[in-house]
mmCIF file of C-alpha atoms and ligand atoms in Angstrom:
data_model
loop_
_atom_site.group_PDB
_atom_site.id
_atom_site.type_symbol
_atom_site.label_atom_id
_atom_site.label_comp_id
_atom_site.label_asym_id
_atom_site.label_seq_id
_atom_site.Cartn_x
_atom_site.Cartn_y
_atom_site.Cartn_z
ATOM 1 C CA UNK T 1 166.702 123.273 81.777
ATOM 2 C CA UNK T 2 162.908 122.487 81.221
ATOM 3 C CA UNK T 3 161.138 124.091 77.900
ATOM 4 C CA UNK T 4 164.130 124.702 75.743
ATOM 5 C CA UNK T 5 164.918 122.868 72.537
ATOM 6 C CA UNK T 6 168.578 121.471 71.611
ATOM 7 C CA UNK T 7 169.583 122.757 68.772
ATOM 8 C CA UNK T 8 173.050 120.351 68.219
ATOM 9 C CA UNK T 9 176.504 120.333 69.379
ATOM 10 C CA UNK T 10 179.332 123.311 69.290
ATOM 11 C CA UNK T 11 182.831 122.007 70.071
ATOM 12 C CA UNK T 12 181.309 119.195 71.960
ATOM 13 C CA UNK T 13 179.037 121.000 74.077
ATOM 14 C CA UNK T 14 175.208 120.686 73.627
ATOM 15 C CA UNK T 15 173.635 123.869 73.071
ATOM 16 C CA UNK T 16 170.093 124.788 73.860
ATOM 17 C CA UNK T 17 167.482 127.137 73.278
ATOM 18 C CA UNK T 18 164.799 128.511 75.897
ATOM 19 C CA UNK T 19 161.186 128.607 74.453
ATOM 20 C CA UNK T 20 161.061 132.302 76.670
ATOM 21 C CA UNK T 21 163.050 132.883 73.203
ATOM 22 C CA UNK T 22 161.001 132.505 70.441
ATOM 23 C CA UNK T 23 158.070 133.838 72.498
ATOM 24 C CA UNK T 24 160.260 136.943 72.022
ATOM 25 C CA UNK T 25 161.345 136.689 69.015
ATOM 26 C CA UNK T 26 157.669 136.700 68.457
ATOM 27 C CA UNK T 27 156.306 139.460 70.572
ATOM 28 C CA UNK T 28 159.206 141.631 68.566
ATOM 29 C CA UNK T 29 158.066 140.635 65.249
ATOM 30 C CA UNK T 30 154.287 141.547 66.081
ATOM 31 C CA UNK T 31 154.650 144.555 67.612
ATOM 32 C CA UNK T 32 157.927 146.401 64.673
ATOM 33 C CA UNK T 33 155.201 144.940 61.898
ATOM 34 C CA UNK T 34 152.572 146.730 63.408
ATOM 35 C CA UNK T 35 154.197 149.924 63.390
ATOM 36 C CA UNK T 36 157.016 149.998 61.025
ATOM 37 C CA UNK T 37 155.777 146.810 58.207
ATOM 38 C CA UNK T 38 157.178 143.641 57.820
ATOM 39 C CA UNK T 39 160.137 144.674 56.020
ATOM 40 C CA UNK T 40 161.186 146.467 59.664
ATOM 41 C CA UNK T 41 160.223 143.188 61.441
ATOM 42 C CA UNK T 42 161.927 140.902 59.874
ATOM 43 C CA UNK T 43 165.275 143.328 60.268
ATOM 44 C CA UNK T 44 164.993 143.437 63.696
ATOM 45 C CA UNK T 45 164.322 139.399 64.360
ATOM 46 C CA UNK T 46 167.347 139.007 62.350
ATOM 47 C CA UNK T 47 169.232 141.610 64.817
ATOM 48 C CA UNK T 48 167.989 139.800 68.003
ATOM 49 C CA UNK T 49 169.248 136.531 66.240
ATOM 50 C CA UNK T 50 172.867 138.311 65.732
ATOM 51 C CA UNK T 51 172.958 139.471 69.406
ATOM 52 C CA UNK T 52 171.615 135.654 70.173
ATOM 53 C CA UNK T 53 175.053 134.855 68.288
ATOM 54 C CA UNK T 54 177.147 137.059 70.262
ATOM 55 C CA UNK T 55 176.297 135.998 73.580
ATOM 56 C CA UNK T 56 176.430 131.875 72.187
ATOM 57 C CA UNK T 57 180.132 132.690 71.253
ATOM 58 C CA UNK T 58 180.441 134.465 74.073
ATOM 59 C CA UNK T 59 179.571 131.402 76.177
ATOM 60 C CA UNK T 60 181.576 129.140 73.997
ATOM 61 C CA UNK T 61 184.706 131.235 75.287
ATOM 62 C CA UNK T 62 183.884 130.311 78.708
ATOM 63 C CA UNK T 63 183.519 127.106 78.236
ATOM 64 C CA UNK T 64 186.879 126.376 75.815
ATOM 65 C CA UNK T 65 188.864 127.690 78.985
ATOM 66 C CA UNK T 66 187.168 125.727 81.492
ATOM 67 C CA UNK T 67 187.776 122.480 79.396
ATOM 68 C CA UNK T 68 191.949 123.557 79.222
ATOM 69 C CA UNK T 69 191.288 123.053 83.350
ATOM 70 C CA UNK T 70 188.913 120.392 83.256
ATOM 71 C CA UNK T 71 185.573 121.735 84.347
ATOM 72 C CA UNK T 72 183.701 121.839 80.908
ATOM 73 C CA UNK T 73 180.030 122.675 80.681
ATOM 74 C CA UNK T 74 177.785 119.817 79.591
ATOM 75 C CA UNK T 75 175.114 122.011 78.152
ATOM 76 C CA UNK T 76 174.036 126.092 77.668
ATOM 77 C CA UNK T 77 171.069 127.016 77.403
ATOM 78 C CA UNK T 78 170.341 130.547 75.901
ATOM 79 C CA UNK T 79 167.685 132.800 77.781
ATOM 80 C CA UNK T 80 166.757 136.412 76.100
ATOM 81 C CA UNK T 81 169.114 137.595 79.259
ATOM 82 C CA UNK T 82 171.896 135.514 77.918
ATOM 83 C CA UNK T 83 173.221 132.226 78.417
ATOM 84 C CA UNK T 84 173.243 129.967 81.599
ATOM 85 C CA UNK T 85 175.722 126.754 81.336
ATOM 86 C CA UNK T 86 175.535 123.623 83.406
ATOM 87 C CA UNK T 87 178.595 123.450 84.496
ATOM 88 C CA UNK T 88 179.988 120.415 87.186
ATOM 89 C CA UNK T 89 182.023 122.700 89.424
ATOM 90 C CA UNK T 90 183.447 126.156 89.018
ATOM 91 C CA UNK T 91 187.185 125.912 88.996
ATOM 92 C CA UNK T 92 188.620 127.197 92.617
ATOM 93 C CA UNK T 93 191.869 127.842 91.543
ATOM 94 C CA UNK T 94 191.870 131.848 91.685
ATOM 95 C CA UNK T 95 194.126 132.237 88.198
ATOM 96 C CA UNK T 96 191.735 129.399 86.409
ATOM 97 C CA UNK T 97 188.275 131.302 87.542
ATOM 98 C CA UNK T 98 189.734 134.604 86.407
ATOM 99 C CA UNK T 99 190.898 133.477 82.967
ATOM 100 C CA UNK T 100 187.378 132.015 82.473
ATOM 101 C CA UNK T 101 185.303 134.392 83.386
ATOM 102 C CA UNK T 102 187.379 137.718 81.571
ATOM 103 C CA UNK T 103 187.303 135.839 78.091
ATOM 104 C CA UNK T 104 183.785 136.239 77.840
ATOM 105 C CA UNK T 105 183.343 139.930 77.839
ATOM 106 C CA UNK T 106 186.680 139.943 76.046
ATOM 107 C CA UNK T 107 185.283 138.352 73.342
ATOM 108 C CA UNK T 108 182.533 140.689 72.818
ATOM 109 C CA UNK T 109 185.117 143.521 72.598
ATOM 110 C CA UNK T 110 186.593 141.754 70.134
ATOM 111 C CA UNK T 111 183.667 141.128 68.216
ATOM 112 C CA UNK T 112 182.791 144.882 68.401
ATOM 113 C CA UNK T 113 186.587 145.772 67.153
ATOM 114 C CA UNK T 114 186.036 142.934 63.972
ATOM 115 C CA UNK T 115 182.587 144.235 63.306
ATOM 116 C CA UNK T 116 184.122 148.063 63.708
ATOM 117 C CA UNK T 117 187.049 147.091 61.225
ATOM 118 C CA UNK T 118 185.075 145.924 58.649
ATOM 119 C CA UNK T 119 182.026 147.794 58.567
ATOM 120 C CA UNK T 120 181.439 150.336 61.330
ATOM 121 C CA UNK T 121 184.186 152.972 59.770
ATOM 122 C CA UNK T 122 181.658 154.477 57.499
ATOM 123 C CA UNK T 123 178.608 154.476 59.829
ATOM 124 C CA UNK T 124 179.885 155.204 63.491
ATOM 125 C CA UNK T 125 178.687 153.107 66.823
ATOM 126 C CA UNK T 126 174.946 153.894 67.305
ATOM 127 C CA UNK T 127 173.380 153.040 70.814
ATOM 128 C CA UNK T 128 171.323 150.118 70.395
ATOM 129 C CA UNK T 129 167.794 149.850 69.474
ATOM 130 C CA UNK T 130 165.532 147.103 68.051
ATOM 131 C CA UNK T 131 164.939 149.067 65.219
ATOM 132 C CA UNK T 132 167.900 149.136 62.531
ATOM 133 C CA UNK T 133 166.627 150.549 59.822
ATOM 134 C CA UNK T 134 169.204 149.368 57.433
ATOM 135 C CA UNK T 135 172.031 147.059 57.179
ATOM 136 C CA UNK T 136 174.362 150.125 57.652
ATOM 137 C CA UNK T 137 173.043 150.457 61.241
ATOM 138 C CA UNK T 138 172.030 147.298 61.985
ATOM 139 C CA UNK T 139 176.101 146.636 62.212
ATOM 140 C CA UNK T 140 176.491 149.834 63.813
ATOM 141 C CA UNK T 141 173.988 148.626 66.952
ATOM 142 C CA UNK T 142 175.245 145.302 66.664
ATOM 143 C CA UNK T 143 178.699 146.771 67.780
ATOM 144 C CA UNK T 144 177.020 149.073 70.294
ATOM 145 C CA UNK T 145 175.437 145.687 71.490
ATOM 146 C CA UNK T 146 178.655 144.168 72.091
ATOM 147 C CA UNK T 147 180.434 147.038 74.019
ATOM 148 C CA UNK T 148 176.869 147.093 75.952
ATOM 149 C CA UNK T 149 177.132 143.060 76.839
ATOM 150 C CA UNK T 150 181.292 143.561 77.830
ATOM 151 C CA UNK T 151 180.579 146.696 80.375
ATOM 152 C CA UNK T 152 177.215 144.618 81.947
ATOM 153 C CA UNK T 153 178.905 141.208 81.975
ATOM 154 C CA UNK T 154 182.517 143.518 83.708
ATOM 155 C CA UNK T 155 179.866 144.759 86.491
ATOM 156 C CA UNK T 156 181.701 143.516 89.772
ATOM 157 C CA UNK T 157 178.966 140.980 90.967
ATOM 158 C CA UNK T 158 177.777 137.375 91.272
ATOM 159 C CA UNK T 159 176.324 135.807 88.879
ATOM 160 C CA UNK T 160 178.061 137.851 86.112
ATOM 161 C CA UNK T 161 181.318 137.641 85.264
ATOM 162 C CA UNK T 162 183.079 140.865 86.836
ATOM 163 C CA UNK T 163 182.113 139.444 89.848
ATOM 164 C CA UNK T 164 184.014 136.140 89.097
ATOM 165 C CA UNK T 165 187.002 137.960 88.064
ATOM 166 C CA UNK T 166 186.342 140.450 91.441
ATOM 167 C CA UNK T 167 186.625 136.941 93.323
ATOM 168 C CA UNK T 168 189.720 135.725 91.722
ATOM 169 C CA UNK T 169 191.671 138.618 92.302
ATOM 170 C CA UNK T 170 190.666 138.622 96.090
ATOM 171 C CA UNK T 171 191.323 135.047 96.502
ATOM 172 C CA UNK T 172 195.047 135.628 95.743
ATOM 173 C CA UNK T 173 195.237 137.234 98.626
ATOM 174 C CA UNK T 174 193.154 135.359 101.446
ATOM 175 C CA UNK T 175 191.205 132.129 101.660
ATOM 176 C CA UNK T 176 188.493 131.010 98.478
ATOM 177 C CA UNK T 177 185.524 131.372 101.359
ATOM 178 C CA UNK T 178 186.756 134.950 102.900
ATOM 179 C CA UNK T 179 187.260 135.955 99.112
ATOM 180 C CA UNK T 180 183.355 134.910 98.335
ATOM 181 C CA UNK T 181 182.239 136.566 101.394
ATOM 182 C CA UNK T 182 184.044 139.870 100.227
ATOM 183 C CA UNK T 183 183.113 139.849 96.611
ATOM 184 C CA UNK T 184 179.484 139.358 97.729
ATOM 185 C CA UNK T 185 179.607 142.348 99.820
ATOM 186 C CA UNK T 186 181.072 144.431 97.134
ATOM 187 C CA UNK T 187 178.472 143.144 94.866
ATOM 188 C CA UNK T 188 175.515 143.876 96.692
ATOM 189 C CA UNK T 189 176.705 147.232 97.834
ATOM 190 C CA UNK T 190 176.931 148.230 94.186
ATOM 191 C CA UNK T 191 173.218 146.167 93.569
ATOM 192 C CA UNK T 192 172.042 148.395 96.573
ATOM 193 C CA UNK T 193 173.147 151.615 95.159
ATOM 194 C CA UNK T 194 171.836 150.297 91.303
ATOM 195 C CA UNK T 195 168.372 149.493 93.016
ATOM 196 C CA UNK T 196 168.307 153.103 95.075
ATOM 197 C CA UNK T 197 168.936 155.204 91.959
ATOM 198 C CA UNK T 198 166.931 152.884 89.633
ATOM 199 C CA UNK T 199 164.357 154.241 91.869
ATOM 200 C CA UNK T 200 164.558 157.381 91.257
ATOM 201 C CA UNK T 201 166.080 157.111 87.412
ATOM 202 C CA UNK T 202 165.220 154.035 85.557
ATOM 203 C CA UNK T 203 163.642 151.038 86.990
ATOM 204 C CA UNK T 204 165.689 148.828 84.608
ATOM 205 C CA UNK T 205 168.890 149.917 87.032
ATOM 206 C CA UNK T 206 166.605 148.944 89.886
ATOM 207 C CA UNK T 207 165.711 145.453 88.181
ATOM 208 C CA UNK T 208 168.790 144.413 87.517
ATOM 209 C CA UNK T 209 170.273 145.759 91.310
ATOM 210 C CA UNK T 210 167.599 143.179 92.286
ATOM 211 C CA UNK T 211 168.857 140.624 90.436
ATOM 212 C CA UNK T 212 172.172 141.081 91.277
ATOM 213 C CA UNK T 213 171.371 141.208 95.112
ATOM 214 C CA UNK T 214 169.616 137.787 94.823
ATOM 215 C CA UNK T 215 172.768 136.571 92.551
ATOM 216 C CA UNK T 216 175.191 137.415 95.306
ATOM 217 C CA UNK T 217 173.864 135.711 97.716
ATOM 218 C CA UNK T 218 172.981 132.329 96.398
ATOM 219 C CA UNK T 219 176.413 132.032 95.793
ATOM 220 C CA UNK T 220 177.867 132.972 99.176
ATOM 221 C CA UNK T 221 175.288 130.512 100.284
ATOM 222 C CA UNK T 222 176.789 127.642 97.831
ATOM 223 C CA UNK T 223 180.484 128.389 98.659
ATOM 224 C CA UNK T 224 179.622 128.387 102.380
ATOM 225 C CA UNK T 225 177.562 125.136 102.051
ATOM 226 C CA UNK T 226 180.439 123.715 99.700
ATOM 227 C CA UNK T 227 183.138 124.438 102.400
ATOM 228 C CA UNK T 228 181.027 123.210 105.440
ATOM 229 C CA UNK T 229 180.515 119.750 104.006
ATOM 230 C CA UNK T 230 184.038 119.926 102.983
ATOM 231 C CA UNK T 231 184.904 119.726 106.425
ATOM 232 C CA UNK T 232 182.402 116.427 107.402
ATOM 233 C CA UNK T 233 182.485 112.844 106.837
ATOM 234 C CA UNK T 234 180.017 110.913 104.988
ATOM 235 C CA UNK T 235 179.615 108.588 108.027
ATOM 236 C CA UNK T 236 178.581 111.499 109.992
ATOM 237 C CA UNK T 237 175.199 112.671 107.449
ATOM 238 C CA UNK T 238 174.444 108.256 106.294
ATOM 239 C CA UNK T 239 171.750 106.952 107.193
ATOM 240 C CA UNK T 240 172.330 103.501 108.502
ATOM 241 C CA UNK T 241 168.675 102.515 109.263
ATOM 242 C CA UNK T 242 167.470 101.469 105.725
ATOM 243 C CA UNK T 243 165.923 98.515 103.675
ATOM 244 C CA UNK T 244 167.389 97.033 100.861
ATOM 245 C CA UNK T 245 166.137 95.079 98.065
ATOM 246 C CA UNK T 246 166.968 91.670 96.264
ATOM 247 C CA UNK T 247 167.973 91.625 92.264
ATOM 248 C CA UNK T 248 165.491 88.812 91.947
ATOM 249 C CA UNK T 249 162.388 89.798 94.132
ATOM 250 C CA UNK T 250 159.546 91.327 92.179
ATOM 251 C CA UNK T 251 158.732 94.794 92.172
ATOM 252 C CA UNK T 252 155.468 93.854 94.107
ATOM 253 C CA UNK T 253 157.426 93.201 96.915
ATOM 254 C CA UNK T 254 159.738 96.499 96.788
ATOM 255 C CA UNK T 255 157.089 98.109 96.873
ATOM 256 C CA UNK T 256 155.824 97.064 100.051
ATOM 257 C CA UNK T 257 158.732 98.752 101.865
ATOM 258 C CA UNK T 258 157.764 101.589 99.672
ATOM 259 C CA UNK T 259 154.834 102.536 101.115
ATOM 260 C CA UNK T 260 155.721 101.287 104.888
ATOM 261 C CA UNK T 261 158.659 103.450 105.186
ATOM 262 C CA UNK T 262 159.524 107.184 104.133
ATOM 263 C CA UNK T 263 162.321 105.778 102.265
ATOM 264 C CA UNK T 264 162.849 106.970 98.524
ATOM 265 C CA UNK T 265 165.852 104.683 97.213
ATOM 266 C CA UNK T 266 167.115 101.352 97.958
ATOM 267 C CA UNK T 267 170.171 99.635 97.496
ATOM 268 C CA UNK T 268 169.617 96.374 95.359
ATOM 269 C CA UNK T 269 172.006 93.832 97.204
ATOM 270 C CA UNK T 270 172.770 90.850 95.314
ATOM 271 C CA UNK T 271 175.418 87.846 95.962
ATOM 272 C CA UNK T 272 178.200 90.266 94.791
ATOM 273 C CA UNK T 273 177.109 93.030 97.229
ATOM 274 C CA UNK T 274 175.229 96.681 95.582
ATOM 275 C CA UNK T 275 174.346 95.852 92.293
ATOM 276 C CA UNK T 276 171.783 98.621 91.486
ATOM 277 C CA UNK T 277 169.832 101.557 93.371
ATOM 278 C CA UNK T 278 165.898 101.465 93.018
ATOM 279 C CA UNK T 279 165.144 105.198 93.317
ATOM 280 C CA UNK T 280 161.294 106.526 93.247
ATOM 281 C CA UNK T 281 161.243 107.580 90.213
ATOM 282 C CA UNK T 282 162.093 103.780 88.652
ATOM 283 C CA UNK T 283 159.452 102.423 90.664
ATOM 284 C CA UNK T 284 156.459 104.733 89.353
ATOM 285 C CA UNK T 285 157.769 104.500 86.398
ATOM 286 C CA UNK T 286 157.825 100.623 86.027
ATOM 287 C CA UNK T 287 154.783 100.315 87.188
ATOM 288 C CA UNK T 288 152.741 102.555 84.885
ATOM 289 C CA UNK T 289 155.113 100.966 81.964
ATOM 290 C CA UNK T 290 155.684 97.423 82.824
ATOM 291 C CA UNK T 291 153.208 96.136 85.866
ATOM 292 C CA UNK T 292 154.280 94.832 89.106
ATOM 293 C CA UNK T 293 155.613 91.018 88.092
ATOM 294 C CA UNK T 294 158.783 92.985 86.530
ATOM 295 C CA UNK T 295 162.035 91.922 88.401
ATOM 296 C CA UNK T 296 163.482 94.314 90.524
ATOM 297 C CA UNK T 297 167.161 93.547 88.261
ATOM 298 C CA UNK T 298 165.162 94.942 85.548
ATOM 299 C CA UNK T 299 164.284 98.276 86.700
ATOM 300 C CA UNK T 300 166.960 98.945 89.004
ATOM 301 C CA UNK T 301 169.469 101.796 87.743
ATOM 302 C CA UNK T 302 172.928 100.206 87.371
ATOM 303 C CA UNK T 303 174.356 103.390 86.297
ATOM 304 C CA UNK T 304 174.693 104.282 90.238
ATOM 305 C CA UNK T 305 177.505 106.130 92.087
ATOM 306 C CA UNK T 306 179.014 104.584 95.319
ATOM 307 C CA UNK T 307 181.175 106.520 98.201
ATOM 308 C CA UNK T 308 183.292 105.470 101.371
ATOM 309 C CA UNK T 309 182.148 106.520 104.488
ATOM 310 C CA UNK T 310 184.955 108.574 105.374
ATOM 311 C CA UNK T 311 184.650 110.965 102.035
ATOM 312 C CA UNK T 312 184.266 114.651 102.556
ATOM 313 C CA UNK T 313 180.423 115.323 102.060
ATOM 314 C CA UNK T 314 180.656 117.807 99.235
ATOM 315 C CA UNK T 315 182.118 115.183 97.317
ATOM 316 C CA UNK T 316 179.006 113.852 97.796
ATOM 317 C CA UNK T 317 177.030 116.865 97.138
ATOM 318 C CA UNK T 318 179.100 117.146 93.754
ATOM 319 C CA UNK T 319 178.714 113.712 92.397
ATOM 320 C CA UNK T 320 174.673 113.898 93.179
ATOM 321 C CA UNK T 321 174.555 117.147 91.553
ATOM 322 C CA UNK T 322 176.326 116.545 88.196
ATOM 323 C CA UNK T 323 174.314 113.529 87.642
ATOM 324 C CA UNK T 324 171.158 114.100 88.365
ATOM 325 C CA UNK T 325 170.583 111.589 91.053
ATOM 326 C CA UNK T 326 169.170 111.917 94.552
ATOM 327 C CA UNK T 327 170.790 108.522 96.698
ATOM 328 C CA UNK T 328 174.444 107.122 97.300
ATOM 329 C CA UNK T 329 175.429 104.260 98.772
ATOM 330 C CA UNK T 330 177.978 104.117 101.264
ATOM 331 C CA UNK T 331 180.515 101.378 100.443
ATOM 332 C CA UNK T 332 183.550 100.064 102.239
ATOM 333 C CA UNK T 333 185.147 97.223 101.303
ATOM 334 C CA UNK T 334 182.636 95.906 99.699
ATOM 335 C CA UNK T 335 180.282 95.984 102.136
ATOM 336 C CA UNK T 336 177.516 98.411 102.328
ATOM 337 C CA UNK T 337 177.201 100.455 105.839
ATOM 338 C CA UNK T 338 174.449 103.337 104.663
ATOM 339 C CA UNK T 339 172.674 105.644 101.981
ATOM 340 C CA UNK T 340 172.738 109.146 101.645
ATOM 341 C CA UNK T 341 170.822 111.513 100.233
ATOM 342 C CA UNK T 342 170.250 114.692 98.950
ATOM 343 C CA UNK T 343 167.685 116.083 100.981
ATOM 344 C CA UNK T 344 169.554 114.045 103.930
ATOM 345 C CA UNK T 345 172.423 116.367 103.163
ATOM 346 C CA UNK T 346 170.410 119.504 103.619
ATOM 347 C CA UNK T 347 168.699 118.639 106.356
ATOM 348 C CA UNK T 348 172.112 117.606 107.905
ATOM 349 C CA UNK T 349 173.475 121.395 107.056
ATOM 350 C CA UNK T 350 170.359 122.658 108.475
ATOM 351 C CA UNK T 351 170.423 120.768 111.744
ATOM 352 C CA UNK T 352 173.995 122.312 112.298
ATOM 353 C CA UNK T 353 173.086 125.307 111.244
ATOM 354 C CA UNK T 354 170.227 125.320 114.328
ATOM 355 C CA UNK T 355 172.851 124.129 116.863
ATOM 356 C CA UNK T 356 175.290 126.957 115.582
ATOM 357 C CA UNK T 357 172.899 129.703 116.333
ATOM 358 C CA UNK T 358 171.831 127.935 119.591
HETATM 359 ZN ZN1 LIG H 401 179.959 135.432 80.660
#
């Protein structure tokens, strides 16, 4: 995620902070100083910091159980709304996705029963503010913080967590893409009836209905996309019309085809068949860097994924999307028979799409 600073590894997974968050951090400093004195401010940035703890062990739950199944999360970034991970797939198996998601908010409960245990028996749960006054509330909000982040994170709907679980159970019982389509409904039935009485009560009800309702369906949208291409052959979205490049030609010459053609990758075909993919990016960036004599073997990424023509597309989709590249080739038996792309992909989907609703 763009503007947010690493801040080192937890169990292997690099964590990150959002910039959005020390603007807050910030803002909340300013504004308790200016009515309460420093003293006040500096209590409650250390109480935003706390909750900023909760929600990173929170996210470290998640992501311990989806390494037990394989899908780990490369990195989390923390927004003020909580944390977002980049994760390579969800898991699809129904009992995996449930474990996953519950152990988040589970862990907040038990953070509010440790923090209860030790210190809240003499002080009682006080709804949360930003402004503890002393260290006798502060852990009294901090546990009213957690209860607060378990019941939001438990609400049955895409993107947060109850509406994982919501999935999981449903997908027991019928198909992972009928499952999605039901736990979306659900959700945004409940993120209608949040935004109507936000309305009329509190627009933060109405905000986060909104959010919600977007939430949902993005991620009907991705499932459905995820099982269409499931479904198609990589020969079927390839292009087969492209140009290629040698190891050995200068980048002069690559770029030649550059500008002649729409084309945004080529394959670098040497004497032992794709050796490298020249993607856009490479080229303007060798050229402001090293000139146009640079060989093309030079620039070219050799770090490059290949497919056979008869993989399902979302395999595709998947390995483009979890490493940040936009071009395959298309490989068989050593021979290359096409490229495809990323926006090639969508505008594949969308073409279908079209003739569906013909
Ligand atoms: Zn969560």
């Amino acid at each position: 995620m763009k503007w947010s600073v690493s801040i080192g590894k937890i169990f292997g997974i690099n964590f990150r902070i959002h910039v959005t968050f020390f603007l807050l951090l910030f803002f909340i400093f300013t504004s308790v100083a200016n009515q309460r004195g420093t003293q006040s401010a500096l209590l409650a940035v250390l109480f935003i910091c706390a909750v900023f703890v909760c929600v990173l062990i929170h996210e470290v739950g998640h992501s311990l159980i989806g390494r037990r199944f394989g899908k780990e999360a490369k990195s989390i970034t923390l927004l003020p709304i909580g944390g977002v991970a980049t994760m390579e797939e969800m898991p699809e198996k129904p009992a995996q996705e449930m474990a996953m998601a519950i152990v988040g908010p589970l862990i907040n409960l038990v953070i509010a029963g440790v923090l209860l245990l030790f210190v809240g028996r003499w002080t009682g749960i006080r709804a949360p503010s930003l402004y503890p006054d002393s260290a006798s509330t502060f852990f009294a909000e901090l546990i009213g913080v957690n209860i607060m982040l378990a019941l939001f994170n438990l609400i049955p709907a895409f993107p947060m967590d109850g509406g994982r679980v919501l999935r999981g159970v449903l997908a027991t019982k019928m198909n992972y893409v009928a499952a999605t389509s039901l736990a979306v409904q659900i959700g945004q039935t409940l993120a209608m009836l949040f935004i109507f009485f936000g309305i009329f009560f509190n627009w933060w009800l109405a905000l986060i209905g909104l959010f919600l309702y977007i939430g949902a369906g993005s991620e009907k949208q991705h499932v459905m996309l995820r099982s269409y291409l499931h479904q198609v052959p990589v020969s079927e979205a390839m292009t087969t019309e492209f140009r290629s490049v040698r190891p050995d030609e200068a980048l002069s010459r690559a770029l030649e085809h550059f500008y002649h053609g729409c084309q945004d990758d080529f394959p670098v075909i040497g004497e032992t068949g794709v050796e490298g993919i020249l993607t856009r990016d490479r080229i303007l960036a060798s050229i402001h860097e090293k000139g146009l004599n640079v060989l093309v073997r030079d620039v070219m990424d050799r770090n490059f994924a290949t497919v056979e023509s008869r993989m399902p597309l979302d395999e595709v989709y998947r390995r483009l999307s979890s490493s940040h590249k936009t071009a395959v080739a298309v490989v068989d038996g050593g021979q290359i028979k096409g490229m495809v792309c990323l926006d090639g992909i969508s505008r594949y989907f969308m073409v279908q799409t079209a003739l569906k609703h013909n």
